[in-house]
Each structure stands twice: as C-alpha cells, then as structure tokens.
Tab-separated table of C-alpha atoms and ligand atoms in Angstrom:
chain	number	residue	atom	x	y	z
A	1	MET	CA	116.790	137.063	63.153
A	2	ALA	CA	118.976	137.232	60.009
A	3	LYS	CA	121.643	134.571	60.057
A	4	ASN	CA	125.203	135.797	59.521
A	5	SER	CA	127.172	134.553	56.528
A	6	THR	CA	129.179	132.008	58.527
A	7	THR	CA	125.995	130.449	59.911
A	8	ALA	CA	124.393	130.453	56.447
A	9	GLN	CA	127.467	128.712	54.991
A	10	PHE	CA	127.386	126.172	57.793
A	11	ILE	CA	123.735	125.392	57.121
A	12	GLU	CA	124.334	125.095	53.383
A	13	ARG	CA	127.241	122.690	54.013
A	14	ARG	CA	125.144	120.582	56.413
A	15	GLU	CA	122.337	120.284	53.891
A	16	ARG	CA	124.717	119.452	51.053
A	17	LEU	CA	126.519	116.766	53.048
A	18	LEU	CA	123.775	115.463	55.321
A	19	GLY	CA	120.564	116.154	53.405
A	20	PRO	CA	117.584	118.426	54.039
A	21	LYS	CA	115.157	118.667	56.972
A	22	LEU	CA	117.784	118.224	59.652
A	23	ASP	CA	116.635	119.593	62.973
A	24	LEU	CA	118.604	122.579	64.145
A	25	PHE	CA	117.813	124.381	67.391
A	26	TYR	CA	117.150	128.129	67.511
A	27	ASP	CA	116.418	130.710	64.900
A	28	ASP	CA	120.079	131.698	65.210
A	29	PRO	CA	121.773	128.280	65.585
A	30	VAL	CA	124.640	127.878	68.031
A	31	HIS	CA	128.067	126.584	66.968
A	32	ILE	CA	129.173	124.732	70.089
A	33	VAL	CA	132.804	123.703	70.393
A	34	ARG	CA	133.274	122.765	74.049
A	35	GLY	CA	131.386	121.748	77.179
A	36	GLU	CA	132.256	121.718	80.867
A	37	GLY	CA	129.862	120.883	83.716
A	38	VAL	CA	126.617	122.789	83.058
A	39	TRP	CA	128.257	125.122	80.540
A	40	LEU	CA	128.600	125.086	76.766
A	41	PHE	CA	130.954	127.358	74.818
A	42	ASP	CA	130.541	128.534	71.246
A	43	ALA	CA	133.222	129.150	68.628
A	44	ASP	CA	133.555	132.781	69.733
A	45	GLY	CA	134.149	131.746	73.340
A	46	ARG	CA	130.678	132.788	74.510
A	47	ARG	CA	129.373	130.777	77.446
A	48	TYR	CA	125.828	129.346	77.615
A	49	LEU	CA	124.071	127.831	80.607
A	50	ASP	CA	122.882	124.397	79.499
A	51	CYS	CA	119.289	123.932	80.697
A	52	TYR	CA	118.421	121.390	78.030
A	53	ASN	CA	120.850	118.498	77.772
A	54	ASN	CA	120.126	115.356	79.772
A	55	VAL	CA	122.725	113.218	77.973
A	56	PRO	CA	125.780	114.779	79.720
A	57	HIS	CA	124.073	113.585	82.888
A	58	VAL	CA	126.856	114.162	85.410
A	59	GLY	CA	128.070	117.252	83.541
A	60	HIS	CA	129.763	117.904	80.217
A	61	ALA	CA	133.236	116.342	79.969
A	62	HIS	CA	133.205	115.058	83.553
A	63	PRO	CA	136.897	114.251	84.246
A	64	LYS	CA	136.188	110.868	85.845
A	65	VAL	CA	134.111	109.681	82.856
A	66	VAL	CA	136.643	111.069	80.375
A	67	GLU	CA	139.466	109.287	82.186
A	68	ALA	CA	137.527	105.981	82.327
A	69	ILE	CA	136.852	106.118	78.568
A	70	ALA	CA	140.425	107.097	77.695
A	71	SER	CA	142.114	104.517	79.862
A	72	GLN	CA	139.863	101.655	78.692
A	73	ALA	CA	140.297	102.733	75.046
A	74	ALA	CA	144.059	102.653	75.575
A	75	THR	CA	143.829	99.102	76.988
A	76	LEU	CA	141.237	97.102	75.064
A	77	ASN	CA	138.049	97.566	73.097
A	78	THR	CA	136.273	94.596	71.619
A	79	HIS	CA	132.869	92.889	71.533
A	80	THR	CA	131.083	90.656	74.035
A	81	ARG	CA	132.131	87.282	72.611
A	82	TYR	CA	135.133	87.075	74.932
A	83	LEU	CA	135.155	86.872	78.689
A	84	HIS	CA	135.457	90.368	80.159
A	85	ASP	CA	134.663	91.764	83.605
A	86	GLY	CA	133.547	95.190	82.398
A	87	ILE	CA	130.031	94.260	81.325
A	88	LEU	CA	129.497	91.960	84.306
A	89	ASP	CA	130.625	94.498	86.889
A	90	TYR	CA	128.431	97.141	85.287
A	91	VAL	CA	125.305	94.996	84.975
A	92	GLU	CA	125.730	93.896	88.589
A	93	ARG	CA	125.903	97.510	89.753
A	94	LEU	CA	123.097	98.636	87.428
A	95	THR	CA	120.637	95.892	88.357
A	96	ALA	CA	121.289	96.573	92.075
A	97	THR	CA	119.382	99.839	91.539
A	98	PHE	CA	116.202	97.918	90.542
A	99	GLY	CA	113.739	95.678	92.388
A	100	ASP	CA	114.885	92.049	92.850
A	101	ARG	CA	113.008	90.727	89.837
A	102	LEU	CA	114.816	92.981	87.330
A	103	SER	CA	118.139	91.188	87.585
A	104	THR	CA	119.507	90.778	84.053
A	105	ALA	CA	120.437	93.210	81.296
A	106	LEU	CA	121.386	93.385	77.653
A	107	LEU	CA	123.416	96.356	76.411
A	108	THR	CA	122.830	98.278	73.195
A	109	CYS	CA	124.154	101.514	71.684
A	110	THR	CA	120.905	103.523	71.559
A	111	GLY	CA	117.519	103.856	73.211
A	112	SER	CA	115.857	102.923	69.923
A	113	GLU	CA	117.638	99.583	69.832
A	114	ALA	CA	116.726	98.998	73.463
A	115	ASN	CA	113.026	99.551	72.736
A	116	ASP	CA	113.224	97.389	69.630
A	117	VAL	CA	114.642	94.554	71.730
A	118	ALA	CA	112.039	95.125	74.457
A	119	LEU	CA	109.193	94.730	71.946
A	120	ARG	CA	110.746	91.481	70.735
A	121	MET	CA	110.976	90.288	74.345
A	122	GLY	CA	107.236	90.919	74.539
A	123	GLU	CA	106.720	88.815	71.410
A	124	ALA	CA	108.940	86.022	72.734
A	125	VAL	CA	107.058	85.803	76.035
A	126	THR	CA	103.462	86.282	74.873
A	127	GLY	CA	103.653	84.858	71.352
A	128	ARG	CA	101.685	87.945	70.271
A	129	ARG	CA	102.638	91.230	68.561
A	130	GLY	CA	100.064	93.932	69.330
A	131	ILE	CA	101.454	97.016	71.100
A	132	ILE	CA	99.850	99.942	72.937
A	133	ALA	CA	101.573	103.355	73.093
A	134	THR	CA	100.372	106.916	73.571
A	135	ASP	CA	99.477	109.065	70.599
A	136	ALA	CA	102.117	111.700	71.390
A	137	THR	CA	105.091	109.539	72.221
A	138	TYR	CA	108.516	108.946	70.748
A	139	HIS	CA	110.421	105.774	71.496
A	140	GLY	CA	113.047	105.822	68.753
A	141	ASN	CA	113.836	105.378	65.104
A	142	THR	CA	114.140	101.714	64.089
A	143	THR	CA	111.517	100.490	61.611
A	144	ALA	CA	109.540	98.776	64.369
A	145	VAL	CA	109.885	101.458	67.029
A	146	SER	CA	109.187	104.384	64.701
A	147	GLN	CA	105.699	102.913	64.209
A	148	LEU	CA	104.958	103.823	67.813
A	149	SER	CA	105.026	107.520	66.915
A	150	SER	CA	101.800	108.823	65.502
A	151	THR	CA	103.289	111.950	63.911
A	152	ARG	CA	105.099	110.365	60.949
A	153	PRO	CA	103.049	107.431	59.630
A	154	PRO	CA	104.948	104.708	57.762
A	155	ILE	CA	104.715	104.557	53.948
A	156	GLY	CA	101.545	102.618	53.172
A	157	GLY	CA	100.031	103.451	56.587
A	158	TYR	CA	100.029	101.650	59.913
A	159	THR	CA	99.751	97.871	59.883
A	160	GLY	CA	97.310	97.762	62.790
A	161	GLN	CA	99.894	96.274	65.124
A	162	VAL	CA	100.049	99.462	67.216
A	163	ARG	CA	97.072	100.937	69.032
A	164	HIS	CA	97.479	104.511	70.258
A	165	VAL	CA	95.786	105.805	73.411
A	166	PRO	CA	95.420	109.549	74.108
A	167	ALA	CA	98.472	110.874	75.967
A	168	PRO	CA	97.579	112.065	79.473
A	169	ASP	CA	97.391	115.847	79.748
A	170	SER	CA	97.119	117.058	83.345
A	171	TYR	CA	96.327	120.603	82.241
A	172	ARG	CA	93.303	119.488	80.206
A	173	PRO	CA	92.528	116.118	81.816
A	174	LEU	CA	90.408	113.633	79.941
A	175	GLY	CA	87.595	112.495	82.225
A	176	GLY	CA	87.555	115.692	84.316
A	177	GLU	CA	89.505	117.535	86.965
A	178	SER	CA	89.335	114.897	89.707
A	179	GLY	CA	92.447	112.716	89.796
A	180	ASP	CA	90.379	109.524	90.021
A	181	ALA	CA	88.264	110.397	86.990
A	182	PHE	CA	91.380	111.332	85.008
A	183	ALA	CA	93.064	108.006	85.864
A	184	ALA	CA	89.876	106.047	85.167
A	185	ALA	CA	89.555	107.661	81.734
A	186	PHE	CA	93.124	106.632	80.845
A	187	THR	CA	92.522	103.095	82.141
A	188	ARG	CA	89.401	102.847	79.989
A	189	GLU	CA	91.406	103.822	76.907
A	190	VAL	CA	94.007	101.157	77.667
A	191	GLU	CA	91.307	98.521	78.283
A	192	GLN	CA	89.638	99.377	74.981
A	193	ALA	CA	92.956	99.217	73.134
A	194	ILE	CA	93.658	95.781	74.644
A	195	GLU	CA	90.210	94.572	73.611
A	196	HIS	CA	90.670	95.959	70.123
A	197	LEU	CA	94.064	94.252	69.645
A	198	GLN	CA	92.699	90.976	71.006
A	199	GLY	CA	90.213	91.043	68.128
A	200	THR	CA	92.980	91.334	65.504
A	201	GLU	CA	95.508	88.903	64.068
A	202	PHE	CA	98.154	90.558	66.309
A	203	GLY	CA	96.626	89.936	69.735
A	204	PHE	CA	97.881	91.985	72.674
A	205	SER	CA	101.529	91.760	73.668
A	206	THR	CA	102.890	94.894	75.381
A	207	LEU	CA	102.081	98.328	76.730
A	208	ILE	CA	105.089	100.606	76.256
A	209	LEU	CA	105.231	103.925	78.005
A	210	CYS	CA	107.600	106.458	79.488
A	211	PRO	CA	106.555	106.490	83.168
A	212	TYR	CA	107.062	110.272	83.189
A	213	PHE	CA	105.448	110.814	79.752
A	214	ALA	CA	108.481	112.946	78.906
A	215	ASN	CA	107.770	113.425	75.211
A	216	GLU	CA	104.072	113.976	75.896
A	217	GLY	CA	104.851	117.163	77.856
A	218	PHE	CA	105.510	115.538	81.289
A	219	PRO	CA	102.018	115.935	82.841
A	220	ASP	CA	101.787	116.102	86.660
A	221	LEU	CA	99.839	112.918	87.369
A	222	PRO	CA	97.991	111.961	90.554
A	223	GLY	CA	99.437	109.084	92.630
A	224	GLY	CA	98.370	105.673	91.343
A	225	PHE	CA	97.443	107.099	87.947
A	226	LEU	CA	98.707	104.003	86.125
A	227	ASP	CA	97.422	101.362	88.592
A	228	GLY	CA	94.298	100.559	86.572
A	229	SER	CA	96.208	100.336	83.293
A	230	VAL	CA	98.862	98.095	84.821
A	231	ALA	CA	96.151	95.802	86.224
A	232	ALA	CA	94.415	95.646	82.819
A	233	VAL	CA	97.670	94.677	81.093
A	234	ARG	CA	98.394	91.965	83.675
A	235	LYS	CA	94.862	90.590	83.404
A	236	ALA	CA	95.276	90.277	79.632
A	237	GLY	CA	98.598	88.420	80.029
A	238	GLY	CA	100.595	91.275	78.502
A	239	LEU	CA	103.889	92.859	79.502
A	240	ILE	CA	104.726	96.427	80.499
A	241	ILE	CA	107.782	98.181	79.134
A	242	ALA	CA	108.932	101.272	81.031
A	243	ASP	CA	110.981	103.459	78.707
A	244	GLU	CA	113.341	105.129	81.186
A	245	VAL	CA	115.481	106.761	78.505
A	246	GLN	CA	114.468	110.186	79.794
A	247	PRO	CA	113.352	109.970	83.451
A	248	GLY	CA	115.861	107.352	84.618
A	249	PHE	CA	119.133	107.556	86.558
A	250	GLY	CA	117.830	109.873	89.274
A	251	ARG	CA	116.725	112.766	87.086
A	252	LEU	CA	113.373	113.092	88.871
A	253	GLY	CA	115.080	113.627	92.222
A	254	SER	CA	112.729	111.640	94.454
A	255	HIS	CA	113.368	108.229	92.872
A	256	PHE	CA	116.139	106.659	90.841
A	257	TRP	CA	113.656	105.366	88.245
A	258	GLY	CA	110.524	106.948	86.810
A	259	HIS	CA	108.479	103.767	87.315
A	260	GLU	CA	109.263	103.836	91.052
A	261	ARG	CA	107.890	107.360	91.227
A	262	ALA	CA	104.830	106.311	89.213
A	263	GLY	CA	104.368	103.376	91.594
A	264	PHE	CA	104.537	100.238	89.451
A	265	GLU	CA	107.021	97.520	88.614
A	266	PRO	CA	107.489	97.006	84.886
A	267	ASP	CA	108.474	93.715	83.249
A	268	ILE	CA	111.072	95.352	81.048
A	269	VAL	CA	112.962	98.652	81.412
A	270	THR	CA	114.756	100.394	78.555
A	271	LEU	CA	117.652	102.801	78.986
A	272	GLY	CA	119.715	105.196	76.904
A	273	LYS	CA	120.612	108.873	76.742
A	274	PRO	CA	122.295	109.654	80.135
A	275	MET	CA	123.669	106.153	80.685
A	276	GLY	CA	127.209	106.796	79.385
A	277	ASN	CA	127.237	110.587	79.863
A	278	GLY	CA	127.320	111.049	76.077
A	279	HIS	CA	129.092	107.847	75.108
A	280	PRO	CA	126.525	105.803	73.105
A	281	VAL	CA	125.229	103.224	75.591
A	282	GLY	CA	121.699	101.898	75.926
A	283	GLY	CA	120.246	98.856	77.615
A	284	VAL	CA	117.325	96.613	78.465
A	285	VAL	CA	116.816	95.390	82.022
A	286	THR	CA	114.405	92.562	82.741
A	287	SER	CA	113.784	89.392	84.726
A	288	SER	CA	115.840	86.265	84.117
A	289	ASP	CA	112.829	84.370	82.735
A	290	ILE	CA	111.973	87.089	80.195
A	291	MET	CA	115.635	87.357	79.184
A	292	ALA	CA	115.787	83.574	78.733
A	293	ALA	CA	112.620	83.559	76.597
A	294	PHE	CA	114.113	86.299	74.398
A	295	ARG	CA	117.521	84.650	74.036
A	296	ASN	CA	115.909	81.296	73.276
A	297	ALA	CA	113.632	82.795	70.623
A	298	PHE	CA	116.003	85.207	68.934
A	299	GLY	CA	119.575	84.941	70.311
A	300	TYR	CA	121.039	88.448	70.119
A	301	PHE	CA	124.361	89.979	69.299
A	302	ASN	CA	125.186	93.655	69.007
A	303	THR	CA	128.705	94.348	67.700
A	304	PHE	CA	129.241	97.488	69.758
A	305	GLY	CA	126.713	96.943	72.553
A	306	GLY	CA	128.397	96.226	75.893
A	307	ASN	CA	131.965	96.789	74.650
A	308	PRO	CA	134.546	97.471	77.381
A	309	VAL	CA	134.838	101.204	76.619
A	310	SER	CA	131.045	101.680	76.770
A	311	CYS	CA	130.891	99.753	80.031
A	312	ALA	CA	133.716	101.855	81.502
A	313	ALA	CA	131.830	105.029	80.518
A	314	ALA	CA	128.567	103.740	81.978
A	315	MET	CA	130.232	102.523	85.176
A	316	ALA	CA	132.012	105.850	85.736
A	317	THR	CA	128.740	107.730	85.103
A	318	LEU	CA	126.885	105.636	87.663
A	319	GLU	CA	129.703	106.007	90.188
A	320	VAL	CA	129.837	109.798	89.818
A	321	LEU	CA	126.059	110.008	90.092
A	322	GLN	CA	126.172	108.154	93.396
A	323	GLU	CA	129.419	109.653	94.782
A	324	GLU	CA	128.351	113.246	94.073
A	325	ASN	CA	124.790	112.697	95.375
A	326	LEU	CA	123.357	114.117	92.193
A	327	MET	CA	119.890	112.636	92.639
A	328	GLN	CA	119.581	114.508	95.930
A	329	ASN	CA	120.785	117.633	94.121
A	330	ALA	CA	118.019	117.153	91.548
A	331	TYR	CA	115.508	116.863	94.380
A	332	ASP	CA	116.703	119.943	96.302
A	333	VAL	CA	117.601	122.297	93.476
A	334	GLY	CA	114.764	121.033	91.241
A	335	GLY	CA	112.299	121.747	94.072
A	336	TYR	CA	113.733	125.246	94.423
A	337	ALA	CA	113.388	125.777	90.652
A	338	ARG	CA	109.719	124.803	90.776
A	339	GLU	CA	109.099	127.293	93.580
A	340	ARG	CA	110.736	130.008	91.499
A	341	LEU	CA	108.632	129.004	88.473
A	342	ASP	CA	105.455	129.166	90.573
A	343	GLN	CA	106.446	132.718	91.544
A	344	LEU	CA	106.906	133.613	87.876
A	345	ALA	CA	103.463	132.180	87.132
A	346	GLY	CA	102.030	134.668	89.623
A	347	LYS	CA	103.554	137.477	87.591
A	348	HIS	CA	103.102	136.433	83.941
A	349	ASP	CA	99.634	135.686	82.551
A	350	MET	CA	101.225	133.830	79.648
A	351	ILE	CA	102.119	130.984	82.010
A	352	GLY	CA	99.202	128.567	81.984
A	353	ASP	CA	100.761	125.700	83.887
A	354	VAL	CA	103.933	124.896	85.812
A	355	ARG	CA	104.891	121.233	86.059
A	356	GLY	CA	107.595	118.638	86.443
A	357	ALA	CA	109.899	117.145	89.062
A	358	GLY	CA	113.606	117.069	89.862
A	359	PHE	CA	115.616	118.317	86.923
A	360	PHE	CA	112.835	117.833	84.390
A	361	PHE	CA	110.369	120.670	84.631
A	362	GLY	CA	108.896	123.499	82.657
A	363	ILE	CA	105.930	125.685	81.894
A	364	GLU	CA	103.122	125.640	79.401
A	365	LEU	CA	102.448	128.973	77.715
A	366	VAL	CA	98.930	129.984	76.717
A	367	THR	CA	97.388	132.933	74.915
A	368	ASP	CA	94.595	133.034	77.502
A	369	ARG	CA	94.380	131.225	80.788
A	370	LYS	CA	90.619	130.793	80.740
A	371	ASN	CA	90.488	128.753	77.566
A	372	LYS	CA	93.985	127.308	78.019
A	373	THR	CA	94.746	128.100	74.384
A	374	PRO	CA	98.268	126.823	73.589
A	375	ALA	CA	100.815	129.481	72.587
A	376	PRO	CA	103.408	127.666	70.444
A	377	ASP	CA	104.632	130.857	68.724
A	378	ALA	CA	105.286	132.621	72.013
A	379	THR	CA	107.020	129.479	73.291
A	380	ALA	CA	109.345	129.492	70.273
A	381	ARG	CA	110.051	133.199	70.817
A	382	VAL	CA	110.910	132.638	74.485
A	383	VAL	CA	113.294	129.806	73.592
A	384	ASP	CA	115.040	132.025	71.006
A	385	SER	CA	115.185	134.996	73.337
A	386	MET	CA	116.713	132.830	76.091
A	387	ARG	CA	119.353	131.608	73.653
A	388	GLU	CA	120.172	135.230	72.750
A	389	ASN	CA	120.652	135.838	76.453
A	390	GLY	CA	122.945	132.872	77.037
A	391	ILE	CA	120.499	130.208	78.262
A	392	LEU	CA	119.820	127.054	76.251
A	393	MET	CA	116.446	125.346	76.688
A	394	GLY	CA	113.941	123.519	74.492
A	395	ARG	CA	110.261	122.973	73.962
A	396	THR	CA	107.915	120.011	73.756
A	397	GLY	CA	104.247	119.057	74.133
A	398	LEU	CA	101.451	118.252	71.698
A	399	ASN	CA	101.610	121.745	70.201
A	400	ARG	CA	105.246	122.436	71.158
A	401	GLN	CA	103.872	124.916	73.646
A	402	VAL	CA	105.742	123.645	76.718
A	403	LEU	CA	109.120	125.081	77.727
A	404	LYS	CA	111.313	122.125	78.553
A	405	ILE	CA	114.047	122.523	81.176
A	406	ARG	CA	116.186	119.449	81.693
A	407	PRO	CA	119.751	120.394	82.644
A	408	PRO	CA	122.787	118.274	83.536
A	409	MET	CA	122.510	116.998	87.120
A	410	PRO	CA	125.167	119.233	88.777
A	411	PHE	CA	122.884	122.261	88.167
A	412	SER	CA	123.084	124.622	91.162
A	413	ARG	CA	120.843	127.168	92.937
A	414	ASP	CA	122.927	129.926	91.351
A	415	ASN	CA	122.205	128.380	87.962
A	416	VAL	CA	118.486	128.381	88.806
A	417	ASP	CA	118.654	132.045	89.839
A	418	GLN	CA	120.315	132.982	86.552
A	419	LEU	CA	117.792	130.934	84.559
A	420	MET	CA	114.806	132.489	86.352
A	421	SER	CA	115.981	136.058	86.079
A	422	VAL	CA	116.572	135.754	82.313
A	423	LEU	CA	113.261	133.912	81.892
A	424	ASP	CA	111.457	136.657	83.792
A	425	GLU	CA	112.958	139.281	81.431
A	426	SER	CA	112.151	137.234	78.313
A	427	LEU	CA	108.530	136.752	79.348
A	428	SER	CA	108.206	140.466	80.181
A	429	SER	CA	109.638	141.503	76.821
A	430	LEU	CA	107.103	139.302	74.998
A	431	ALA	CA	104.044	140.214	77.032
B	1	LIG	N1	112.800	106.708	74.148
B	1	LIG	C1	112.559	107.978	74.496
B	1	LIG	C2	111.527	108.259	75.550
B	1	LIG	C3	113.233	109.020	73.856
B	1	LIG	O1	112.959	110.283	74.205
B	1	LIG	C4	114.196	108.706	72.872
B	1	LIG	C5	115.014	109.782	72.174
B	1	LIG	N2	114.597	111.072	72.306
B	1	LIG	C6	114.414	107.379	72.537
B	1	LIG	C7	113.713	106.399	73.214
B	1	LIG	C8	115.383	106.986	71.462
B	1	LIG	O2	116.693	107.013	71.899
B	1	LIG	P1	117.882	107.097	70.847
B	1	LIG	O3	117.833	108.416	70.174
B	1	LIG	O4	119.112	106.869	71.689
B	1	LIG	O5	117.692	105.976	69.885
C-alpha cells in the first residue's frame, strides 16, 4: 500500500535521526499514541485490538501499575547501594513463585543484560565458557549474547565459543513423527555439541534455551522432550539457563513458568519483557550458591537495575497478575482461542499447523499442506490485512511463516471472537 505523506515524512525523520534499517511493523505503519487494556489508539483516534504485545502484560496503562510508578517516583528513586525495602520485598515475592532452590535474584534493566549475566554465572561456576543455543534463537543484543543468534554473525565470524543445535520444529520433526524419536534426535544434537565444545579451548559451560522456544516458532513439544538434553548437560557438569523473557509470568496459562511446563528445573532463570508491564525491568533468578560464585568472581553493579521505581512497577505487575487471576484467564481464553483456530484450520487450506498454549499461540501458513511448504509472503499479507482491519499481530518462525498471537493477559472471549472473525475474512480474501 502507498504510504501517505505524513507517514513518509515520519519515516524520513526516523531514518535521519535514528539511522537506517530500523524495524517498523506493517506495510502501512501505525502511529500509536495511547494504550488502555488490550487496546491501542492511533493519532486519528482509531482503535486497534492488541494481539501482539506481551510487554504490557497486565494491560496497557494498568492504573495500579501507573500509580505505583508515579508514587514511588514522587518519593525516591536511587540505586541499590543504600538500604531499601523495595528490592527485597519484590525479590521475596518473585522467588516465592519458583522452586525452593531458586531463591536469590539480581535485577537488570533488560532481558539482554539478564542473559549476559547468566552466561557469566555459568563461567563463574564451571570455569568454562562454551555455550549451546539453538540455531534460530534470539536472547538479546549485548556483544556476548548477540553471538547466540545465528542470523547476524559477528564481524570476523564466530569465535567457536557457541555451538548451535537445530531448533526443534514440531511440524517437521527431526528424527521422525514419533515424540520419542523427535526428543531423542534433539538430545543427540545436544550431546554432540557438548562433546564438540569439550574438545575446544572453551570447554562446555551452559545450555541456554527458551523453554517454550518462543523465537523458534513455539513448536508443540511432547512431554519430557528436554529430559535427555537436561540429563546430558548435568552429566557434563554444565548449567542450564531457562530464558523466561517470553513464556514467563503465567503467559502459558497452565504454569507460571515455561520451564515448569516443559518439566525441568533450570539452574538459572532470566526475565524481562512483561516483568514491569513496560517499565524496563529484567532479572536473573538462581540458587544462593550460584549467586555467591558469580558475586565472588565478578561483583556486579547496575546503576538502574533494581531501583525503587522499577521494583514498585514490578511488584504492582506481579500483584495485579495474581489478584486478577490472569494466568487462569490465559488458560481458559487461550484454550478457547486454540479451539477457534482449529476450526479455522478445517476451513482454510493455507493453515498448515495450529500451535501454542495460553496467550502465546498462532498458525503456520503453507502453500501446500502435503509438502508443508512455508508461505512467508502470504503470512506477511495476512498480518498487513489484519492491521488494516484493526487487529495488530506479528509473525515469527524460521521463514517468518508463523502468525504470532501474544496479547496482553486481560484478553477476553469477545476479543478472541473479534480476532477470529477478522482472521477468517483475511484468510478468505487471500485464498
Ligand atoms: N530473550 C528472549 C527470548 C527475547 O525474545 C528477547 C527479546 N525479544 C530477549 C531475551 C532480549 O530482551 P531485551 O530486548 O529486553 O534485551
């Protein structure tokens, strides 16, 4: 679609001030000026149903979170080198949501920083530096963490410190259709990566993964899928980092944390995105012995991490999540959404696969079901057509062929009905 002159001027100004190659959603970008609950409003007052944003976890501009931020900002904001209850009260409440062993936390401002710290915890404990990640992941943008992504290699190439294993794809499972064979094939890849790293100067330190494989296209995995990999890591004396930046804080409906749903206990958990409902808060949760090894090896201070305003935002977010039973809402309404998507799959041949849980689900589009040929162009067209019709969603997956639906947690059945009816029309118009 041709962009109007205001949008073109906006884009020119962005590029001039911020530089080129900045991601911008939609062929016809949206100029958002306000958010409320599950709704976003553009500069012309048009309302969009937000089916994409997981950061405003308990809803855009939730009054309780806004009030907590404002009142703490009006009282005190400083760093963590003074005694203050805010961080202690929050960490106490946060760690109560984990198994007994994960009892300490360190607060950061982003998920990237959290993962960076987690990798250094692995180094402090094991004395080694080799890392395993999937070949379709994203864990952030620091120099160290960006090396975990295989899409944008560092200048001069990879150092050999990171070994990538093929991301699990439940629609085209490595090893075959049986769940056991699929899991065994992934385990074998992890075992080989461990062995490879053990033969290098780096040795093997940590396996880092999102327990929901969110950036890999959130495959539907059989129960116990990661058991073999976890056992292989433990046998080699390595640590497991669960990056909960996307699946955490109840988003998956059935469990508060993605690793609980996947059925393993990590050594280190990293947090970000939804933690402060949009206020920049991230964190690393681990055992007291791992935290002590890290502090002893590296110390750590983060000027903004854990400040009283961030802790007030994070505390209010957690309280609202629990008071408003939003995890249960994700379970109930997310389950209903999946049923509705399954019905759509019966009607539209373009839908190759329906997958996901809670409020993190979507569909993979294909050009033909038999060969499961990815349809990234059609996926882009659906996303744009939905935007034209007042619904904001995104796409992901190896070929960006998966429609990603990941709304704020107060999403309702009525919201699902609206989403599905517009999606039905969009798919019909493209067929
Ligand atoms: N981990 C995962 C799984 C992510 O998806 C992201 C961001 N998309 C990050 C870490 C990085 O978080 P941040 O942008 O807050 O640094």
